[in-house]
CSV table of C-alpha atoms and ligand atoms in Angstrom, one decimal:
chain,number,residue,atom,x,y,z
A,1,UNK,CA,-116.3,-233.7,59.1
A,2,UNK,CA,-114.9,-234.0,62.6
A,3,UNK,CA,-114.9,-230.3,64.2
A,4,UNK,CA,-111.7,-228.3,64.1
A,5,UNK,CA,-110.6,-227.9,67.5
A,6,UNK,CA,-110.2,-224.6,69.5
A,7,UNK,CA,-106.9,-223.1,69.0
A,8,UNK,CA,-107.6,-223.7,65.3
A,9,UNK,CA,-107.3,-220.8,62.8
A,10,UNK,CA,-109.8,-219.3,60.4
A,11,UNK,CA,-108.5,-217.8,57.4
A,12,UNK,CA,-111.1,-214.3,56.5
A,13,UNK,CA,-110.9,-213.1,53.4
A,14,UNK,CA,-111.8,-209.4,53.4
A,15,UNK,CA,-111.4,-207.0,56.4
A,16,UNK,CA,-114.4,-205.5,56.9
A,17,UNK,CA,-116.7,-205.4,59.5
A,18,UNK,CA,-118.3,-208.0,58.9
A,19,UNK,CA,-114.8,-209.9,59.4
A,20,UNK,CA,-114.5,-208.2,62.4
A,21,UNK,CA,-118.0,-209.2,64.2
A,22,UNK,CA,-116.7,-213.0,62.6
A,23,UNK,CA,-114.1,-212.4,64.6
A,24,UNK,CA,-115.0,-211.8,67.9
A,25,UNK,CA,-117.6,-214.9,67.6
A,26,UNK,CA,-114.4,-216.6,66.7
A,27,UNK,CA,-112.8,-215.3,69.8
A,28,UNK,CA,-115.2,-215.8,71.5
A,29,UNK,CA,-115.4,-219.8,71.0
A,30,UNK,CA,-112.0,-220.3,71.9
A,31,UNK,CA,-110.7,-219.6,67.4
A,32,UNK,CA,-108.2,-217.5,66.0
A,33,UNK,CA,-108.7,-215.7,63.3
A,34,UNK,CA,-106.4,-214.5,60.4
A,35,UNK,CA,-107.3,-211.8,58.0
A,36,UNK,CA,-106.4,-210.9,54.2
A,37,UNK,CA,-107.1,-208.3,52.8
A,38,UNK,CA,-105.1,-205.3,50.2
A,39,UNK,CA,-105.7,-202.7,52.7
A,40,UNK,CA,-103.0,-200.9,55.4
A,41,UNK,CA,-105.4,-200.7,58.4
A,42,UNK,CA,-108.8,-203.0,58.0
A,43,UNK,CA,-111.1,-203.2,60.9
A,44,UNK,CA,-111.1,-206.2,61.0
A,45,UNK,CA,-108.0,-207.1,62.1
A,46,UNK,CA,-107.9,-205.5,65.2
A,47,UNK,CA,-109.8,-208.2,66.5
A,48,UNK,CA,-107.6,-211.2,64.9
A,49,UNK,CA,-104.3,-212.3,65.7
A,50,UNK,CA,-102.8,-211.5,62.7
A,51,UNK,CA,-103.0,-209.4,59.0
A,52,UNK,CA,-101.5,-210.7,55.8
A,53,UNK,CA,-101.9,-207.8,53.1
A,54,UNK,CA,-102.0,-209.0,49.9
A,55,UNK,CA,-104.6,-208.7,46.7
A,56,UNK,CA,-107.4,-211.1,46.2
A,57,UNK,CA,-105.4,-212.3,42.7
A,58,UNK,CA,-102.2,-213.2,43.9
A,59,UNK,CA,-102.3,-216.9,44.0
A,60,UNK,CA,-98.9,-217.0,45.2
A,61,UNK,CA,-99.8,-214.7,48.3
A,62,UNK,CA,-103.3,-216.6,49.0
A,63,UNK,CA,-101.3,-219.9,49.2
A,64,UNK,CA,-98.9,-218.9,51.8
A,65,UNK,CA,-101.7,-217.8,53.6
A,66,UNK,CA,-104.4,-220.6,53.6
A,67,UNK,CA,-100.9,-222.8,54.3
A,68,UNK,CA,-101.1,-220.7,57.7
A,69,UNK,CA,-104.9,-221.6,58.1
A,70,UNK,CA,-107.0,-224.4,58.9
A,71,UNK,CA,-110.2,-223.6,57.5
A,72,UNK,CA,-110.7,-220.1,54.7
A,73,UNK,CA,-114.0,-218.3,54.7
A,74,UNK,CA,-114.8,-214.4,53.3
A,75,UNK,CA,-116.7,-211.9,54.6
A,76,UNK,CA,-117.5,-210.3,51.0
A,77,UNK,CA,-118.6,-211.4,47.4
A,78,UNK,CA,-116.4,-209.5,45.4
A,79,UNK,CA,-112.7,-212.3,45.7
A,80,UNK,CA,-112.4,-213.8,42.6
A,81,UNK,CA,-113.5,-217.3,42.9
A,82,UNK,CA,-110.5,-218.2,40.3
A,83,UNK,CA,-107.6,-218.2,42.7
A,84,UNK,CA,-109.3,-219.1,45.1
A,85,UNK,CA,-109.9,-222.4,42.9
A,86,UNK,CA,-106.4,-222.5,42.5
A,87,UNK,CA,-105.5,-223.5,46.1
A,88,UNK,CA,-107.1,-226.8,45.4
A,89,UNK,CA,-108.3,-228.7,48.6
A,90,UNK,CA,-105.1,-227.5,50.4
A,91,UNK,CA,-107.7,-225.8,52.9
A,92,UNK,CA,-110.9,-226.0,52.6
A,93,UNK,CA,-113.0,-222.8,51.5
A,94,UNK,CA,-116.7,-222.2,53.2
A,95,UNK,CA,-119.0,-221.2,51.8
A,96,UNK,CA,-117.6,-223.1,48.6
A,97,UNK,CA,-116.4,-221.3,45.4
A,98,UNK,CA,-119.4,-222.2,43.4
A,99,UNK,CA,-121.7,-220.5,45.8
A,100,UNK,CA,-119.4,-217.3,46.0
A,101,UNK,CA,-119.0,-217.3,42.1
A,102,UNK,CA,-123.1,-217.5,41.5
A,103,UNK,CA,-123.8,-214.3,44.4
A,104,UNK,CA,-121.4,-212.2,42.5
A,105,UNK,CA,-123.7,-213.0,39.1
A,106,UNK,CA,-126.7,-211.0,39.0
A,107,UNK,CA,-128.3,-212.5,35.9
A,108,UNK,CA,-127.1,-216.2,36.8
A,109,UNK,CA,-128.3,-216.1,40.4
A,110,UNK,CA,-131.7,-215.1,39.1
A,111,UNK,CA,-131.6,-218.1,36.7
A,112,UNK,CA,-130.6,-220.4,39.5
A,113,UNK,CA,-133.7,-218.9,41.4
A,114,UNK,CA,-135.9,-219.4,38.6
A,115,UNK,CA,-134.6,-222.9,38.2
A,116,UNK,CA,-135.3,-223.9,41.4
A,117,UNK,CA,-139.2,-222.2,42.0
A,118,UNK,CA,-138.2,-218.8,43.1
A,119,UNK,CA,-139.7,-215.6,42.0
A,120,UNK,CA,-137.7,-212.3,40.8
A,121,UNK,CA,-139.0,-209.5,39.5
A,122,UNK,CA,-139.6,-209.7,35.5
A,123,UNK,CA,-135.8,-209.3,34.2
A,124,UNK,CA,-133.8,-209.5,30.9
A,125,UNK,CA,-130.0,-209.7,30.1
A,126,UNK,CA,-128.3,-206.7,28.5
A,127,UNK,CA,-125.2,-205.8,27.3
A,128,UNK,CA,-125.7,-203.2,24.8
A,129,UNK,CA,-127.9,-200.3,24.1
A,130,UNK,CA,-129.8,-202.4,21.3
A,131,UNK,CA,-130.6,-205.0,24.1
A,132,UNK,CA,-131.4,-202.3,26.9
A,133,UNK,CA,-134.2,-201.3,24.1
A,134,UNK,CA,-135.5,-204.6,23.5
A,135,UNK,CA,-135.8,-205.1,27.6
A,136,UNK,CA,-137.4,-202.3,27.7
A,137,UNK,CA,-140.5,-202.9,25.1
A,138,UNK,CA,-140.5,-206.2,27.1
A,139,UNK,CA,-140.4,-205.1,30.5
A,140,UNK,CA,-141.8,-201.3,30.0
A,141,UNK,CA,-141.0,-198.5,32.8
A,142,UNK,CA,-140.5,-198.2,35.1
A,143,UNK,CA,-137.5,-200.3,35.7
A,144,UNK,CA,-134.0,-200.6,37.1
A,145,UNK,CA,-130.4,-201.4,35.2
A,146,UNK,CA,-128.1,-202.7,37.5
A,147,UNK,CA,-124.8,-204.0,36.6
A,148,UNK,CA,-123.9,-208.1,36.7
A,149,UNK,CA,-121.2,-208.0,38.8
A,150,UNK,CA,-119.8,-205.5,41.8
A,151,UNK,CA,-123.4,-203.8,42.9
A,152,UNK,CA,-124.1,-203.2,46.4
A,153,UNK,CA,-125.9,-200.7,48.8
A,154,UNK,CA,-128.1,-199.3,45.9
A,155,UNK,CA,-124.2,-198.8,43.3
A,156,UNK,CA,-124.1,-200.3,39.9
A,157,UNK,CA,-128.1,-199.3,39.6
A,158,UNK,CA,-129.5,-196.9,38.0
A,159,UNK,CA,-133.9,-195.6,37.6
A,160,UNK,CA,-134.9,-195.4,34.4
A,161,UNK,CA,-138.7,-193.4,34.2
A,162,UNK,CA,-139.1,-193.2,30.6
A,163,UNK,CA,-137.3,-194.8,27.5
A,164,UNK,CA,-136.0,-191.7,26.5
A,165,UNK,CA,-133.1,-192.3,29.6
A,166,UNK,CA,-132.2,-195.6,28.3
A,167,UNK,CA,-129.0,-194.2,27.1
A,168,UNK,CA,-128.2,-192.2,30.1
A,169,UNK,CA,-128.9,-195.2,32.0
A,170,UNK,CA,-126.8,-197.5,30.1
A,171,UNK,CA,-123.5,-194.7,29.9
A,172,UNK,CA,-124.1,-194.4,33.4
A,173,UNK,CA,-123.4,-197.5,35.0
A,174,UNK,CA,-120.4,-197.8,32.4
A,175,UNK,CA,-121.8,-199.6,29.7
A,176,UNK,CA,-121.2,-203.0,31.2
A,177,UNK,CA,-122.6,-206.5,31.2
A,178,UNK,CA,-126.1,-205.8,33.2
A,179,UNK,CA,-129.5,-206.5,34.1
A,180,UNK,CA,-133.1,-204.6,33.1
A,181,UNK,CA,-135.2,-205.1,36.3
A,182,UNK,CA,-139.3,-204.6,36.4
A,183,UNK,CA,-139.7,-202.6,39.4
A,184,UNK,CA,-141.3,-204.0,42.4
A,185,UNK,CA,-144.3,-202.4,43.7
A,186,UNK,CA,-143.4,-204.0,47.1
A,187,UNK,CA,-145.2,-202.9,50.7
A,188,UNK,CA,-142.0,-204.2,52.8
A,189,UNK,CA,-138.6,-205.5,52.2
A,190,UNK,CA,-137.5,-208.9,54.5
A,191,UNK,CA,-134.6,-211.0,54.4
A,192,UNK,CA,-133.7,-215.0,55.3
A,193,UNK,CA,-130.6,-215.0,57.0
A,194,UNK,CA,-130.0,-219.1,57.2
A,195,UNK,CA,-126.9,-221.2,58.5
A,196,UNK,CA,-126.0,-224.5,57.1
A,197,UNK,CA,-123.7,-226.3,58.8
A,198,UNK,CA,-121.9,-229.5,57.2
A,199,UNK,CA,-124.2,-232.4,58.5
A,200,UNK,CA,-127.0,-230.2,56.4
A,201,UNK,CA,-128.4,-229.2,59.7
A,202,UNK,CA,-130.3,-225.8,58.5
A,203,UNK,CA,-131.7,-223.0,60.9
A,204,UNK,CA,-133.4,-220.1,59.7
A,205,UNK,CA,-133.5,-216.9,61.6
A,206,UNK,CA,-137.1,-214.7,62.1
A,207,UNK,CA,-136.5,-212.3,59.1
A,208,UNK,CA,-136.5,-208.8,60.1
A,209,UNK,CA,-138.2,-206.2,57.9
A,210,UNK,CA,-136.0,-203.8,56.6
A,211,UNK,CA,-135.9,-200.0,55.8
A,212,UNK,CA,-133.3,-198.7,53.4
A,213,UNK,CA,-132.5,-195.1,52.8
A,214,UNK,CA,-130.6,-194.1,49.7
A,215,UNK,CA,-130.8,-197.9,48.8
A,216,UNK,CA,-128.8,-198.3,52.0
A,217,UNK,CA,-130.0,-200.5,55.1
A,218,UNK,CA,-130.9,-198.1,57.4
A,219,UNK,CA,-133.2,-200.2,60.1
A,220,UNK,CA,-133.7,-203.9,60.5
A,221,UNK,CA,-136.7,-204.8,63.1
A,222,UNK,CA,-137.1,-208.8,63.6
A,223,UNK,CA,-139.5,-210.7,63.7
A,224,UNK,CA,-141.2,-208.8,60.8
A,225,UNK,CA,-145.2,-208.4,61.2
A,226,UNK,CA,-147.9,-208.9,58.6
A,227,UNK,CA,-147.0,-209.6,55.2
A,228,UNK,CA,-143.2,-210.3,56.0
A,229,UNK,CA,-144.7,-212.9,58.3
A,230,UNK,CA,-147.3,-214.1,55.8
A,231,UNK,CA,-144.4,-214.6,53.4
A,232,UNK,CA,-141.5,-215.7,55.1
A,233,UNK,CA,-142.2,-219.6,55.0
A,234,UNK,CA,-142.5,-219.5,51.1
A,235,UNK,CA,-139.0,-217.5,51.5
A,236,UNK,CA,-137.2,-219.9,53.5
A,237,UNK,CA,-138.2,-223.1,51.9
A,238,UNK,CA,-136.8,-221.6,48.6
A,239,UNK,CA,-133.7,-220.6,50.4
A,240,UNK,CA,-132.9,-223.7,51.8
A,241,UNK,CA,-134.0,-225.3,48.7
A,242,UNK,CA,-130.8,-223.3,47.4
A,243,UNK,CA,-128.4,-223.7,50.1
A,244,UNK,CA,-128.9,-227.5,49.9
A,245,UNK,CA,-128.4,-227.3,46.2
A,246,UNK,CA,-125.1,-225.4,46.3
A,247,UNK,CA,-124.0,-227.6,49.3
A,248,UNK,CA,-123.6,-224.6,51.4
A,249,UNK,CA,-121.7,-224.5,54.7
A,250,UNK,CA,-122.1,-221.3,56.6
A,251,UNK,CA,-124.5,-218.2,56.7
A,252,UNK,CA,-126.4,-217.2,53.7
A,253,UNK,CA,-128.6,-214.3,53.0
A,254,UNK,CA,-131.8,-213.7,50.7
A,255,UNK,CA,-133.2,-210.5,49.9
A,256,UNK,CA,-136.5,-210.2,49.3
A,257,UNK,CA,-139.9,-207.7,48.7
A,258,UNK,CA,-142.7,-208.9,50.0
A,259,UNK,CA,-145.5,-208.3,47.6
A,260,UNK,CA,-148.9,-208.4,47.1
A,261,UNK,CA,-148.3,-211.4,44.8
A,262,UNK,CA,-145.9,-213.0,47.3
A,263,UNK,CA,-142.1,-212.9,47.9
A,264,UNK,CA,-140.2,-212.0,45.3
A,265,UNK,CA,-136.3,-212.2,45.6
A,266,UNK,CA,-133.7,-209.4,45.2
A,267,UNK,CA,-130.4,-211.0,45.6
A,268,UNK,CA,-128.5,-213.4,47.5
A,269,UNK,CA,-125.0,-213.0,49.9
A,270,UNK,CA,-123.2,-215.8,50.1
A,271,UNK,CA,-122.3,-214.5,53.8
A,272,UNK,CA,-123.3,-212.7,57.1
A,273,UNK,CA,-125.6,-209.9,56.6
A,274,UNK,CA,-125.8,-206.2,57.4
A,275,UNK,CA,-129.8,-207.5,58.2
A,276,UNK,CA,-128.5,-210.2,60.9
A,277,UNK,CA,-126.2,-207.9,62.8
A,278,UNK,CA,-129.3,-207.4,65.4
A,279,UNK,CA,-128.7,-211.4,66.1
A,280,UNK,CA,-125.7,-210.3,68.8
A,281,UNK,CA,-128.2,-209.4,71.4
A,282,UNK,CA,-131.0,-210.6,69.8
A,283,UNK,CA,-130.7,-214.4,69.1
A,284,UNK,CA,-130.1,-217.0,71.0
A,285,UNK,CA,-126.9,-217.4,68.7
A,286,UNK,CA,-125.3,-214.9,66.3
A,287,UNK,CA,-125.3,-214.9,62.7
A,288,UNK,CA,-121.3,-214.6,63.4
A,289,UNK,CA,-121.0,-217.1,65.5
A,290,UNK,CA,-122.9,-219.4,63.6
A,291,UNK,CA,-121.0,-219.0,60.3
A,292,UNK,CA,-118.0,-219.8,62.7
A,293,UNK,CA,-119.7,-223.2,64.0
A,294,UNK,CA,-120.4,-224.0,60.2
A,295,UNK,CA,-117.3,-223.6,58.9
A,296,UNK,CA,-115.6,-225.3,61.9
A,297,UNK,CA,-118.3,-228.5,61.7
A,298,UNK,CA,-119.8,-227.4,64.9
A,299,UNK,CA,-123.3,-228.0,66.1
A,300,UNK,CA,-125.3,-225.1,65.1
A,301,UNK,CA,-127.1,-222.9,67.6
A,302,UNK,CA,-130.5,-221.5,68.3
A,303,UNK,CA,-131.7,-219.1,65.8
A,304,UNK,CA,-134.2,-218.1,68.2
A,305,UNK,CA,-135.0,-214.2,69.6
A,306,UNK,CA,-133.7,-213.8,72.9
A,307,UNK,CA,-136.9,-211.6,73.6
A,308,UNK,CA,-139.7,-210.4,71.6
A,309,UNK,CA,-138.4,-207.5,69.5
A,310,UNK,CA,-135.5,-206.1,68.4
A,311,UNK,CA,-134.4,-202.7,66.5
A,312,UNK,CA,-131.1,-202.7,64.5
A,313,UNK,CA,-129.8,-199.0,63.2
A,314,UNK,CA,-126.6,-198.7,61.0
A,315,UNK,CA,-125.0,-195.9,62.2
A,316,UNK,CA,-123.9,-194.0,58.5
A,317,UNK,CA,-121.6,-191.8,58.1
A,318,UNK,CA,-121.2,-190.5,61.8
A,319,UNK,CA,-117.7,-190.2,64.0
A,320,UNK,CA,-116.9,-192.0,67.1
A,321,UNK,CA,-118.2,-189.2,69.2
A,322,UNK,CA,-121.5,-188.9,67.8
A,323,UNK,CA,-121.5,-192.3,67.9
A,324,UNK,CA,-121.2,-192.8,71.5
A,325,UNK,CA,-123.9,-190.6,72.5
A,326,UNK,CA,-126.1,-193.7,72.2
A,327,UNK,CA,-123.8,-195.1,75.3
A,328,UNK,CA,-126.6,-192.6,77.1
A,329,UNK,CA,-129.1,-194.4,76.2
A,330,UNK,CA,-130.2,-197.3,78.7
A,331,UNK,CA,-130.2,-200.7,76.8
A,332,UNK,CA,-128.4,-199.4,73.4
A,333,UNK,CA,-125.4,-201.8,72.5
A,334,UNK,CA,-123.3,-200.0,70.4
A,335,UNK,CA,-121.0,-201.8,67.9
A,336,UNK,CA,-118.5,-199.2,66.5
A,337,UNK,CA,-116.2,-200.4,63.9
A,338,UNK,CA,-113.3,-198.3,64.0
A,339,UNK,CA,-113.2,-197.6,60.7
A,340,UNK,CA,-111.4,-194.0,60.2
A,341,UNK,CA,-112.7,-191.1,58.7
A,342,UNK,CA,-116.8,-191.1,58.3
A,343,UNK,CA,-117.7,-190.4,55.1
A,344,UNK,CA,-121.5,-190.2,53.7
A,345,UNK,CA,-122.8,-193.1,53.2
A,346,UNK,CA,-120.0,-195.1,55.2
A,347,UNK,CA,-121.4,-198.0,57.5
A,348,UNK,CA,-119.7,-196.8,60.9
A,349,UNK,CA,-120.9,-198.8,63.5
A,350,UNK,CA,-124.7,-199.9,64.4
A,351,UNK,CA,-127.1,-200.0,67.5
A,352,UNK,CA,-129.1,-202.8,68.9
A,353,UNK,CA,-132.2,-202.1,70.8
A,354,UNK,CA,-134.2,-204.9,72.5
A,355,UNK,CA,-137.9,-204.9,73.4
A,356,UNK,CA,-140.2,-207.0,75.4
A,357,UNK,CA,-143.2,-206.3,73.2
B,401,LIG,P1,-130.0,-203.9,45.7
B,401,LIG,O1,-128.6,-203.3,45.8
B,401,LIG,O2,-130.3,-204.6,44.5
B,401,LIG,O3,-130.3,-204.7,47.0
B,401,LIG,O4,-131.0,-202.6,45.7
B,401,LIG,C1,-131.0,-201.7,46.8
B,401,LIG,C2,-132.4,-201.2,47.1
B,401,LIG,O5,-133.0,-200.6,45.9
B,401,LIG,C3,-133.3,-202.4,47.5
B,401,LIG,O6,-133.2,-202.7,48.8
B,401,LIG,C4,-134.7,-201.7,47.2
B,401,LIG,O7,-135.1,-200.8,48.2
B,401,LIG,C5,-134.4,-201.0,45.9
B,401,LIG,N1,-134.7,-201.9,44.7
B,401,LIG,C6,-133.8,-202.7,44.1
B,401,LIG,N2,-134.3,-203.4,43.1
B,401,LIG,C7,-135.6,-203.0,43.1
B,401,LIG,C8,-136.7,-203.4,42.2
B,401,LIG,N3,-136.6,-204.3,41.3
B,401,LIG,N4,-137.9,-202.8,42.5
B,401,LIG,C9,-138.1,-201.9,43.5
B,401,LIG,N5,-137.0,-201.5,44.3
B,401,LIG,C10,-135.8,-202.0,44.1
């Protein structure tokens, strides 16, 4: 594809922060970008030139609005793929439709895994109690339900310890279309954070190792040491492996546990990552701004650390003020995102730290 030229406009589905930090690299590059999303206020869109608020299933709406734009990405897993279908090659979507459609498919993005030499934990489909059972005797405890579709940050999951809370388990995440998970017995969680751009030109970020509280990303520290490093080249050749399969054109995310028996994969975004926000400071070139040089057909940039450590905290459920106490400290680059009110558990902002050892 011949490159979009500056002055052209990017289309974001979703107006989260994510969209927001896509949008300054967009900025930033000489792009403008335009957001949709249902909400009054999203975050992202102070940082875009413009907000059409509409919902993710009006076809009608979504047309008007890719008519406006000369390339259409999103910044979250959970648009339908089927409208988005719809629009035909009118604009054209990165990363593509069959790509979004497998990330928001537990049990079908661990097949394609599987299929293509990947490793996730020990898993069964269920979609009644009589089939929870029967993943249980296969799998045994303990393990983890977690719904198909609409999980993230640790929701749509639920423990189970013994067999006797299968049928808590399975009333409480709604009795929907799910997954039985073995549970890893993993010593440090990493992720690849890759971008593809469209000449299949593939770079591969230093995955960080990452700490979650409450199932929630609390810390990311790249490069990760010992077993993330042992690990991370079996990691990335399946990812790219993947992204090459699906065609991908953008930035896309792996989860996985590094094991004693090697890496085993949690799940895949089919976007920027809460795990590649330290790449601001600390890369040579953003996450962001890479996704932006995908989907514009832009030579991608170094994926390289800018020095030889760096700390990422997500700032969770905090205010502006509290925030803002990390201006005090010397080297801390605060992101905030504006969000409104700070609830528990709410992403907020984050804080990048960089080392020189
Ligand atoms: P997820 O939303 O699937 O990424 O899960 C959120 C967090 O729960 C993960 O980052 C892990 O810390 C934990 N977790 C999820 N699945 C497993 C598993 N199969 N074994 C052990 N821990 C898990």
């Amino acid at each position: 594809m011949t490159a979009l030229p500056t002055g052209s406009t990017i289309g974001i589905l979703g107006g989260g922060q994510l969209g927001r930090m896509l949008g300054v690299a967009a900025a930033q590059i000489g792009y403008r970008c335009l957001v949709y999303a249902p909400e009054e206020n999203p975050c992202a869109a102070a940082v875009a030139v413009g907000h059409v608020r509409g919902d993710y299933d009006d076809v009608d709406a979504l047309r008007d609005f890719a008519a406006r734009c000369d390339a259409l990405t999103y910044e979250f897993e959970n648009v339908p793929a089927a409208p988005l279908r719809a629009l035909g090659d009118a604009v054209a979507l990165h990363p593509n439709a069959d790509a979004l459609e497998l990330a928001q498919d537990r049990l079908r993005e661990k097949d394609y895994i599987l299929s293509h030499g990947g490793r996730p934990a020990d898993y069964r489909e269920v979609d009644s109690r009589e089939t929870l059972e029967a993943a249980i005797d296969a799998i045994g405890v303990p393990a983890i339900l977690k719904t198909r579709r609409f999980g993230y940050d640790g929701k749509g999951q639920v423990r189970i310890m013994s067999r006797n809370e299968a049928a808590a388990a399975w009333a409480d995440i709604g009795k929907r279309p799910a997954v039985l998970e073995a549970m890893v017995a993993f010593e440090r969680e990493f992720s690849i954070i890759l971008a593809r751009g469209h000449d299949g030109d593939t770079r591969v970020y230093p995955p960080p190792d990452n700490r979650h509280e409450d199932g929630i990303l609390s810390r990311s520290i790249a490069p990760g040491t010992g077993l993330i490093a042992e690990q991370s080249a079996a990691a990335a050749d399946l990812a790219r492996k993947v992204a090459e399969a699906l065609g991908y054109v953008g930035v896309l995310t792996f989860e996985f546990f590094a094991s004693a028996e090697g890496p085993v994969f949690n799940e895949m975004a089919p976007r920027v990552h809460n795990s590649g926000h330290w790449t601001i400071e600390g890369a040579q070139c953003s996450q962001f701004e890479n996704h932006i040089r995908a989907i514009c057909g832009l030579p991608l940039g170094s994926t390289a650390l800018t020095l030889p450590r760096v700390e990422m905290t997500n700032l969770i459920g905090i205010d502006g003020e509290e925030a803002q106490r990390w201006l005090e400290t010397p080297g801390a680059h605060l992101h905030f995102y504006d969000k409104g009110e700070a609830r528990p558990g709410r992403k907020m902002g984050h804080v990048t730290q960089l080392f020189t050892e």
